[in-house]
Amino acid sequence: DGGITQSPKYLFRKEGQNVTLSCEQNLNHDAMYWYRQDPGQGLRLIYYSQIVNDFQKGDIAEGYSVSREKKESFPLTVTSAQKNPTAFYLCASSISPTVDEQYFGPGTRLTVT
Amino acid sequence: GNSVTQMEGPVTLSEEAFLTINCTYTATGYPSLFWYVQYPGEGLQLLLKATKADDKGSNKGFEATYRKETTSFHLEKGSVQVSDSAVYFCALWADSNYQLIWGAGTKLIIKP
């Protein structure tokens, strides 16, 4: 079955540690996205990638980093510079950057204490 | 700029009640409009979409009509079920920068 996988579903870290969230897709999609979801708020775009080896900052990129070395994979690192990292993180993909339908993974809930 | 406004939740209804979740937008041009649904603890799923004025998107008994004159895309369902309990997000596709612009989400609670 084609889809997007995110692992782990729950992640716990101590303050000051970097943590990397995994996102893998086997849909052969060119574009991939990372969103952050906080209670009572819509999704906010962290980073997106239109093609392998290329990515752009979204609205809230500070304290985050990404890489896109393979078409299938778009890992997100939450660094210690992110002031409020506890949130639900969603990865999405679309066939191409100009196509409007996005497909979402199940999300990773990160808790930093 | 582009923006999406949804009615605040939670919306609490009894099973078999009629549902309306309001969504209005601000945009230049003619954006595509979407409703996504998020079940507890899961990612988002596309529920329905409409790409031009007067289009009606429909899926699983839900429907929404793209109304350019009122800049609205309200979600409706004639008879809700407990299994419809979820968070519903309205969104628009901004051609200018190829991004989805999201509403804040509306939590729907259906009581048996």
PDB file of C-alpha atoms in Angstrom:
ATOM      1  CA  ASP A   1       0.000   0.000   0.000  1.00  0.00           C
ATOM      2  CA  GLY A   2       1.270   3.445  -0.875  1.00  0.00           C
ATOM      3  CA  GLY A   3       1.413   6.061   1.796  1.00  0.00           C
ATOM      4  CA  ILE A   4       3.386   8.190   4.185  1.00  0.00           C
ATOM      5  CA  THR A   5       4.921   6.814   7.347  1.00  0.00           C
ATOM      6  CA  GLN A   6       6.107   8.814  10.298  1.00  0.00           C
ATOM      7  CA  SER A   7       7.982   7.361  13.200  1.00  0.00           C
ATOM      8  CA  PRO A   8       7.813   7.185  16.064  1.00  0.00           C
ATOM      9  CA  LYS A   9       4.207   8.060  16.936  1.00  0.00           C
ATOM     10  CA  TYR A  10       5.255   9.418  20.349  1.00  0.00           C
ATOM     11  CA  LEU A  11       8.632  10.912  21.182  1.00  0.00           C
ATOM     12  CA  PHE A  12       9.931  12.217  24.471  1.00  0.00           C
ATOM     13  CA  ARG A  13      13.069  14.295  24.873  1.00  0.00           C
ATOM     14  CA  LYS A  14      14.808  16.367  27.480  1.00  0.00           C
ATOM     15  CA  GLU A  15      15.205  20.079  26.929  1.00  0.00           C
ATOM     16  CA  GLY A  16      18.456  20.945  25.170  1.00  0.00           C
ATOM     17  CA  GLN A  17      18.569  17.800  23.047  1.00  0.00           C
ATOM     18  CA  ASN A  18      18.154  17.730  19.292  1.00  0.00           C
ATOM     19  CA  VAL A  19      15.663  15.212  17.965  1.00  0.00           C
ATOM     20  CA  THR A  20      14.974  13.957  14.427  1.00  0.00           C
ATOM     21  CA  LEU A  21      11.512  12.997  13.210  1.00  0.00           C
ATOM     22  CA  SER A  22      11.269  10.545  10.350  1.00  0.00           C
ATOM     23  CA  CYS A  23       9.031  10.896   7.277  1.00  0.00           C
ATOM     24  CA  GLU A  24       9.037   8.388   4.429  1.00  0.00           C
ATOM     25  CA  GLN A  25       6.730   8.180   1.408  1.00  0.00           C
ATOM     26  CA  ASN A  26       6.387   5.557  -1.305  1.00  0.00           C
ATOM     27  CA  LEU A  27       3.949   7.543  -3.446  1.00  0.00           C
ATOM     28  CA  ASN A  28       6.675   8.775  -5.799  1.00  0.00           C
ATOM     29  CA  HIS A  29       5.707  12.333  -4.912  1.00  0.00           C
ATOM     30  CA  ASP A  30       8.087  15.173  -5.704  1.00  0.00           C
ATOM     31  CA  ALA A  31       6.977  17.610  -3.005  1.00  0.00           C
ATOM     32  CA  MET A  32       7.090  17.060   0.743  1.00  0.00           C
ATOM     33  CA  TYR A  33       6.060  19.263   3.664  1.00  0.00           C
ATOM     34  CA  TRP A  34       6.417  19.526   7.427  1.00  0.00           C
ATOM     35  CA  TYR A  35       3.686  21.132   9.509  1.00  0.00           C
ATOM     36  CA  ARG A  36       3.342  21.834  13.181  1.00  0.00           C
ATOM     37  CA  GLN A  37      -0.047  21.553  14.889  1.00  0.00           C
ATOM     38  CA  ASP A  38      -0.809  23.118  18.258  1.00  0.00           C
ATOM     39  CA  PRO A  39      -4.153  22.815  20.086  1.00  0.00           C
ATOM     40  CA  GLY A  40      -6.794  25.151  18.698  1.00  0.00           C
ATOM     41  CA  GLN A  41      -4.610  26.299  15.826  1.00  0.00           C
ATOM     42  CA  GLY A  42      -4.440  25.454  12.191  1.00  0.00           C
ATOM     43  CA  LEU A  43      -1.430  23.842  10.632  1.00  0.00           C
ATOM     44  CA  ARG A  44       1.677  25.965  10.320  1.00  0.00           C
ATOM     45  CA  LEU A  45       4.253  25.228   7.645  1.00  0.00           C
ATOM     46  CA  ILE A  46       7.786  24.616   8.901  1.00  0.00           C
ATOM     47  CA  TYR A  47       9.688  23.574   5.771  1.00  0.00           C
ATOM     48  CA  TYR A  48       8.869  22.235   2.348  1.00  0.00           C
ATOM     49  CA  SER A  49      10.796  20.571  -0.437  1.00  0.00           C
ATOM     50  CA  GLN A  50       9.821  20.692  -4.084  1.00  0.00           C
ATOM     51  CA  ILE A  51      12.497  18.328  -5.303  1.00  0.00           C
ATOM     52  CA  VAL A  52      15.409  16.256  -4.059  1.00  0.00           C
ATOM     53  CA  ASN A  53      18.316  18.282  -2.616  1.00  0.00           C
ATOM     54  CA  ASP A  54      16.194  21.405  -2.405  1.00  0.00           C
ATOM     55  CA  PHE A  55      14.050  22.828   0.408  1.00  0.00           C
ATOM     56  CA  GLN A  56      12.614  26.160   1.525  1.00  0.00           C
ATOM     57  CA  LYS A  57      11.646  27.683   4.832  1.00  0.00           C
ATOM     58  CA  GLY A  58       8.010  27.946   5.697  1.00  0.00           C
ATOM     59  CA  ASP A  59       6.361  30.322   8.136  1.00  0.00           C
ATOM     60  CA  ILE A  60       7.975  28.980  11.320  1.00  0.00           C
ATOM     61  CA  ALA A  61      11.368  27.516  10.336  1.00  0.00           C
ATOM     62  CA  GLU A  62      13.376  28.935  13.230  1.00  0.00           C
ATOM     63  CA  GLY A  63      14.786  26.174  15.420  1.00  0.00           C
ATOM     64  CA  TYR A  64      14.192  23.455  12.815  1.00  0.00           C
ATOM     65  CA  SER A  65      16.287  21.915  10.042  1.00  0.00           C
ATOM     66  CA  VAL A  66      15.578  19.439   7.244  1.00  0.00           C
ATOM     67  CA  SER A  67      17.303  17.468   4.524  1.00  0.00           C
ATOM     68  CA  ARG A  68      16.089  15.893   1.297  1.00  0.00           C
ATOM     69  CA  GLU A  69      18.764  13.524   0.097  1.00  0.00           C
ATOM     70  CA  LYS A  70      16.311  10.997  -1.307  1.00  0.00           C
ATOM     71  CA  LYS A  71      12.941  11.478  -2.963  1.00  0.00           C
ATOM     72  CA  GLU A  72      11.271   9.197  -0.427  1.00  0.00           C
ATOM     73  CA  SER A  73      12.621  10.769   2.735  1.00  0.00           C
ATOM     74  CA  PHE A  74      12.290  14.194   4.387  1.00  0.00           C
ATOM     75  CA  PRO A  75      13.490  14.077   8.009  1.00  0.00           C
ATOM     76  CA  LEU A  76      12.918  17.008  10.343  1.00  0.00           C
ATOM     77  CA  THR A  77      15.331  17.899  13.133  1.00  0.00           C
ATOM     78  CA  VAL A  78      13.992  19.866  16.054  1.00  0.00           C
ATOM     79  CA  THR A  79      16.998  21.626  17.526  1.00  0.00           C
ATOM     80  CA  SER A  80      17.585  22.928  21.013  1.00  0.00           C
ATOM     81  CA  ALA A  81      17.101  26.422  19.580  1.00  0.00           C
ATOM     82  CA  GLN A  82      13.372  25.790  19.134  1.00  0.00           C
ATOM     83  CA  LYS A  83      11.859  27.570  22.115  1.00  0.00           C
ATOM     84  CA  ASN A  84       8.622  25.627  22.380  1.00  0.00           C
ATOM     85  CA  PRO A  85       9.078  22.279  20.635  1.00  0.00           C
ATOM     86  CA  THR A  86       6.270  20.295  22.258  1.00  0.00           C
ATOM     87  CA  ALA A  87       3.667  19.806  19.508  1.00  0.00           C
ATOM     88  CA  PHE A  88       2.144  17.401  17.008  1.00  0.00           C
ATOM     89  CA  TYR A  89       4.207  17.238  13.815  1.00  0.00           C
ATOM     90  CA  LEU A  90       2.682  16.254  10.498  1.00  0.00           C
ATOM     91  CA  CYS A  91       4.465  15.317   7.298  1.00  0.00           C
ATOM     92  CA  ALA A  92       2.690  15.582   3.952  1.00  0.00           C
ATOM     93  CA  SER A  93       3.457  15.092   0.277  1.00  0.00           C
ATOM     94  CA  SER A  94       1.989  15.991  -3.100  1.00  0.00           C
ATOM     95  CA  ILE A  95       2.617  14.734  -6.619  1.00  0.00           C
ATOM     96  CA  SER A  96       4.280  17.991  -7.546  1.00  0.00           C
ATOM     97  CA  PRO A  97       4.733  21.374  -5.853  1.00  0.00           C
ATOM     98  CA  THR A  98       2.070  22.936  -8.075  1.00  0.00           C
ATOM     99  CA  VAL A  99      -0.584  20.315  -7.313  1.00  0.00           C
ATOM    100  CA  ASP A 100      -2.934  21.281  -4.521  1.00  0.00           C
ATOM    101  CA  GLU A 101      -3.863  17.922  -2.948  1.00  0.00           C
ATOM    102  CA  GLN A 102      -1.629  16.897  -0.093  1.00  0.00           C
ATOM    103  CA  TYR A 103      -1.468  13.484   1.560  1.00  0.00           C
ATOM    104  CA  PHE A 104      -0.631  13.271   5.232  1.00  0.00           C
ATOM    105  CA  GLY A 105       1.217  10.873   7.479  1.00  0.00           C
ATOM    106  CA  PRO A 106      -0.170   9.840  10.880  1.00  0.00           C
ATOM    107  CA  GLY A 107       1.927  12.393  12.760  1.00  0.00           C
ATOM    108  CA  THR A 108       4.466  12.350  15.582  1.00  0.00           C
ATOM    109  CA  ARG A 109       3.661  13.799  18.981  1.00  0.00           C
ATOM    110  CA  LEU A 110       6.822  15.288  20.464  1.00  0.00           C
ATOM    111  CA  THR A 111       7.010  16.114  24.159  1.00  0.00           C
ATOM    112  CA  VAL A 112      10.025  17.980  25.481  1.00  0.00           C
ATOM    113  CA  THR A 113      10.439  18.363  29.248  1.00  0.00           C
TER     114      THR A 113
ATOM    115  CA  GLY B   1      -3.253  38.303   1.919  1.00  0.00           C
ATOM    116  CA  ASN B   2      -4.889  34.897   1.860  1.00  0.00           C
ATOM    117  CA  SER B   3      -6.681  33.645   4.944  1.00  0.00           C
ATOM    118  CA  VAL B   4      -9.302  31.153   6.101  1.00  0.00           C
ATOM    119  CA  THR B   5     -11.713  31.628   8.985  1.00  0.00           C
ATOM    120  CA  GLN B   6     -13.705  28.786  10.514  1.00  0.00           C
ATOM    121  CA  MET B   7     -16.344  28.776  13.186  1.00  0.00           C
ATOM    122  CA  GLU B   8     -14.969  28.072  16.610  1.00  0.00           C
ATOM    123  CA  GLY B   9     -15.574  24.756  18.234  1.00  0.00           C
ATOM    124  CA  PRO B  10     -16.311  22.528  19.766  1.00  0.00           C
ATOM    125  CA  VAL B  11     -19.558  21.881  17.974  1.00  0.00           C
ATOM    126  CA  THR B  12     -21.629  19.336  19.886  1.00  0.00           C
ATOM    127  CA  LEU B  13     -24.581  17.605  18.224  1.00  0.00           C
ATOM    128  CA  SER B  14     -26.746  14.575  18.791  1.00  0.00           C
ATOM    129  CA  GLU B  15     -26.616  11.657  16.384  1.00  0.00           C
ATOM    130  CA  GLU B  16     -28.732  12.199  13.244  1.00  0.00           C
ATOM    131  CA  ALA B  17     -28.668  15.982  13.620  1.00  0.00           C
ATOM    132  CA  PHE B  18     -27.932  18.321  10.709  1.00  0.00           C
ATOM    133  CA  LEU B  19     -24.402  19.685  10.611  1.00  0.00           C
ATOM    134  CA  THR B  20     -23.064  22.976   9.328  1.00  0.00           C
ATOM    135  CA  ILE B  21     -19.495  24.142   9.897  1.00  0.00           C
ATOM    136  CA  ASN B  22     -18.901  27.612   8.522  1.00  0.00           C
ATOM    137  CA  CYS B  23     -15.807  28.549   6.548  1.00  0.00           C
ATOM    138  CA  THR B  24     -15.074  31.858   4.865  1.00  0.00           C
ATOM    139  CA  TYR B  25     -11.972  32.899   3.021  1.00  0.00           C
ATOM    140  CA  THR B  26     -10.036  35.881   1.761  1.00  0.00           C
ATOM    141  CA  ALA B  27      -8.007  35.401  -1.384  1.00  0.00           C
ATOM    142  CA  THR B  28      -6.969  36.966  -4.627  1.00  0.00           C
ATOM    143  CA  GLY B  29      -7.958  35.123  -7.746  1.00  0.00           C
ATOM    144  CA  TYR B  30      -9.871  31.866  -7.711  1.00  0.00           C
ATOM    145  CA  PRO B  31      -8.348  29.482  -5.197  1.00  0.00           C
ATOM    146  CA  SER B  32      -9.243  25.814  -4.840  1.00  0.00           C
ATOM    147  CA  LEU B  33     -10.995  25.101  -1.542  1.00  0.00           C
ATOM    148  CA  PHE B  34     -10.735  22.025   0.659  1.00  0.00           C
ATOM    149  CA  TRP B  35     -12.117  20.313   3.716  1.00  0.00           C
ATOM    150  CA  TYR B  36      -9.786  17.941   5.544  1.00  0.00           C
ATOM    151  CA  VAL B  37     -10.737  15.736   8.496  1.00  0.00           C
ATOM    152  CA  GLN B  38      -8.542  14.618  11.382  1.00  0.00           C
ATOM    153  CA  TYR B  39      -9.702  11.718  13.531  1.00  0.00           C
ATOM    154  CA  PRO B  40      -8.288  11.523  17.077  1.00  0.00           C
ATOM    155  CA  GLY B  41      -4.560  10.855  17.142  1.00  0.00           C
ATOM    156  CA  GLU B  42      -4.254  10.649  13.363  1.00  0.00           C
ATOM    157  CA  GLY B  43      -3.051  12.686  10.410  1.00  0.00           C
ATOM    158  CA  LEU B  44      -5.339  14.620   8.102  1.00  0.00           C
ATOM    159  CA  GLN B  45      -7.392  13.119   5.286  1.00  0.00           C
ATOM    160  CA  LEU B  46      -8.817  15.000   2.351  1.00  0.00           C
ATOM    161  CA  LEU B  47     -12.612  14.986   2.723  1.00  0.00           C
ATOM    162  CA  LEU B  48     -13.672  17.019  -0.301  1.00  0.00           C
ATOM    163  CA  LYS B  49     -12.608  19.836  -2.572  1.00  0.00           C
ATOM    164  CA  ALA B  50     -13.957  22.342  -5.080  1.00  0.00           C
ATOM    165  CA  THR B  51     -11.933  24.140  -7.697  1.00  0.00           C
ATOM    166  CA  LYS B  52     -14.223  26.852  -9.062  1.00  0.00           C
ATOM    167  CA  ALA B  53     -17.240  28.941  -8.193  1.00  0.00           C
ATOM    168  CA  ASP B  54     -20.522  27.020  -7.733  1.00  0.00           C
ATOM    169  CA  ASP B  55     -18.706  23.669  -7.667  1.00  0.00           C
ATOM    170  CA  LYS B  56     -20.022  21.288  -5.035  1.00  0.00           C
ATOM    171  CA  GLY B  57     -17.597  18.881  -3.419  1.00  0.00           C
ATOM    172  CA  SER B  58     -19.051  15.796  -1.752  1.00  0.00           C
ATOM    173  CA  ASN B  59     -17.843  12.678   0.027  1.00  0.00           C
ATOM    174  CA  LYS B  60     -19.161  10.310   2.722  1.00  0.00           C
ATOM    175  CA  GLY B  61     -22.409  12.276   2.981  1.00  0.00           C
ATOM    176  CA  PHE B  62     -20.608  15.594   3.499  1.00  0.00           C
ATOM    177  CA  GLU B  63     -20.879  18.376   0.964  1.00  0.00           C
ATOM    178  CA  ALA B  64     -19.714  21.949   0.504  1.00  0.00           C
ATOM    179  CA  THR B  65     -20.426  24.491  -2.230  1.00  0.00           C
ATOM    180  CA  TYR B  66     -17.887  27.059  -3.420  1.00  0.00           C
ATOM    181  CA  ARG B  67     -19.705  30.411  -3.117  1.00  0.00           C
ATOM    182  CA  LYS B  68     -17.653  33.203  -4.621  1.00  0.00           C
ATOM    183  CA  GLU B  69     -20.236  35.890  -3.915  1.00  0.00           C
ATOM    184  CA  THR B  70     -20.056  35.228  -0.169  1.00  0.00           C
ATOM    185  CA  THR B  71     -16.463  33.872  -0.177  1.00  0.00           C
ATOM    186  CA  SER B  72     -17.660  30.820   1.698  1.00  0.00           C
ATOM    187  CA  PHE B  73     -17.278  27.046   1.638  1.00  0.00           C
ATOM    188  CA  HIS B  74     -19.497  25.763   4.439  1.00  0.00           C
ATOM    189  CA  LEU B  75     -19.424  22.059   5.278  1.00  0.00           C
ATOM    190  CA  GLU B  76     -22.788  20.296   5.661  1.00  0.00           C
ATOM    191  CA  LYS B  77     -24.097  16.841   6.425  1.00  0.00           C
ATOM    192  CA  GLY B  78     -27.705  15.858   6.708  1.00  0.00           C
ATOM    193  CA  SER B  79     -27.444  13.261   9.470  1.00  0.00           C
ATOM    194  CA  VAL B  80     -24.283  12.936  11.536  1.00  0.00           C
ATOM    195  CA  GLN B  81     -23.028   9.790  13.224  1.00  0.00           C
ATOM    196  CA  VAL B  82     -20.865   9.265  16.291  1.00  0.00           C
ATOM    197  CA  SER B  83     -18.083   8.177  13.939  1.00  0.00           C
ATOM    198  CA  ASP B  84     -18.037  11.687  12.423  1.00  0.00           C
ATOM    199  CA  SER B  85     -16.518  13.037  15.626  1.00  0.00           C
ATOM    200  CA  ALA B  86     -13.243  14.616  14.530  1.00  0.00           C
ATOM    201  CA  VAL B  87     -11.559  17.939  13.827  1.00  0.00           C
ATOM    202  CA  TYR B  88     -12.460  19.494  10.478  1.00  0.00           C
ATOM    203  CA  PHE B  89     -10.113  21.894   8.690  1.00  0.00           C
ATOM    204  CA  CYS B  90     -10.999  24.257   5.885  1.00  0.00           C
ATOM    205  CA  ALA B  91      -8.142  25.258   3.580  1.00  0.00           C
ATOM    206  CA  LEU B  92      -7.432  27.129   0.378  1.00  0.00           C
ATOM    207  CA  TRP B  93      -4.717  26.635  -2.196  1.00  0.00           C
ATOM    208  CA  ALA B  94      -2.768  29.800  -2.858  1.00  0.00           C
ATOM    209  CA  ASP B  95      -1.530  29.732  -6.456  1.00  0.00           C
ATOM    210  CA  SER B  96       0.773  32.639  -5.723  1.00  0.00           C
ATOM    211  CA  ASN B  97       3.164  30.563  -3.609  1.00  0.00           C
ATOM    212  CA  TYR B  98       1.811  27.025  -4.033  1.00  0.00           C
ATOM    213  CA  GLN B  99       0.852  26.580  -0.415  1.00  0.00           C
ATOM    214  CA  LEU B 100      -2.209  25.476   1.491  1.00  0.00           C
ATOM    215  CA  ILE B 101      -3.611  28.122   3.836  1.00  0.00           C
ATOM    216  CA  TRP B 102      -5.385  26.562   6.804  1.00  0.00           C
ATOM    217  CA  GLY B 103      -8.227  27.497   9.069  1.00  0.00           C
ATOM    218  CA  ALA B 104      -7.857  26.844  12.799  1.00  0.00           C
ATOM    219  CA  GLY B 105      -9.980  23.709  12.717  1.00  0.00           C
ATOM    220  CA  THR B 106     -13.383  22.967  14.237  1.00  0.00           C
ATOM    221  CA  LYS B 107     -13.780  20.104  16.662  1.00  0.00           C
ATOM    222  CA  LEU B 108     -17.021  18.169  16.161  1.00  0.00           C
ATOM    223  CA  ILE B 109     -18.440  16.005  18.938  1.00  0.00           C
ATOM    224  CA  ILE B 110     -21.396  13.754  18.181  1.00  0.00           C
ATOM    225  CA  LYS B 111     -23.261  12.281  21.140  1.00  0.00           C
ATOM    226  CA  PRO B 112     -25.274   9.069  20.807  1.00  0.00           C
TER     227      PRO B 112
END
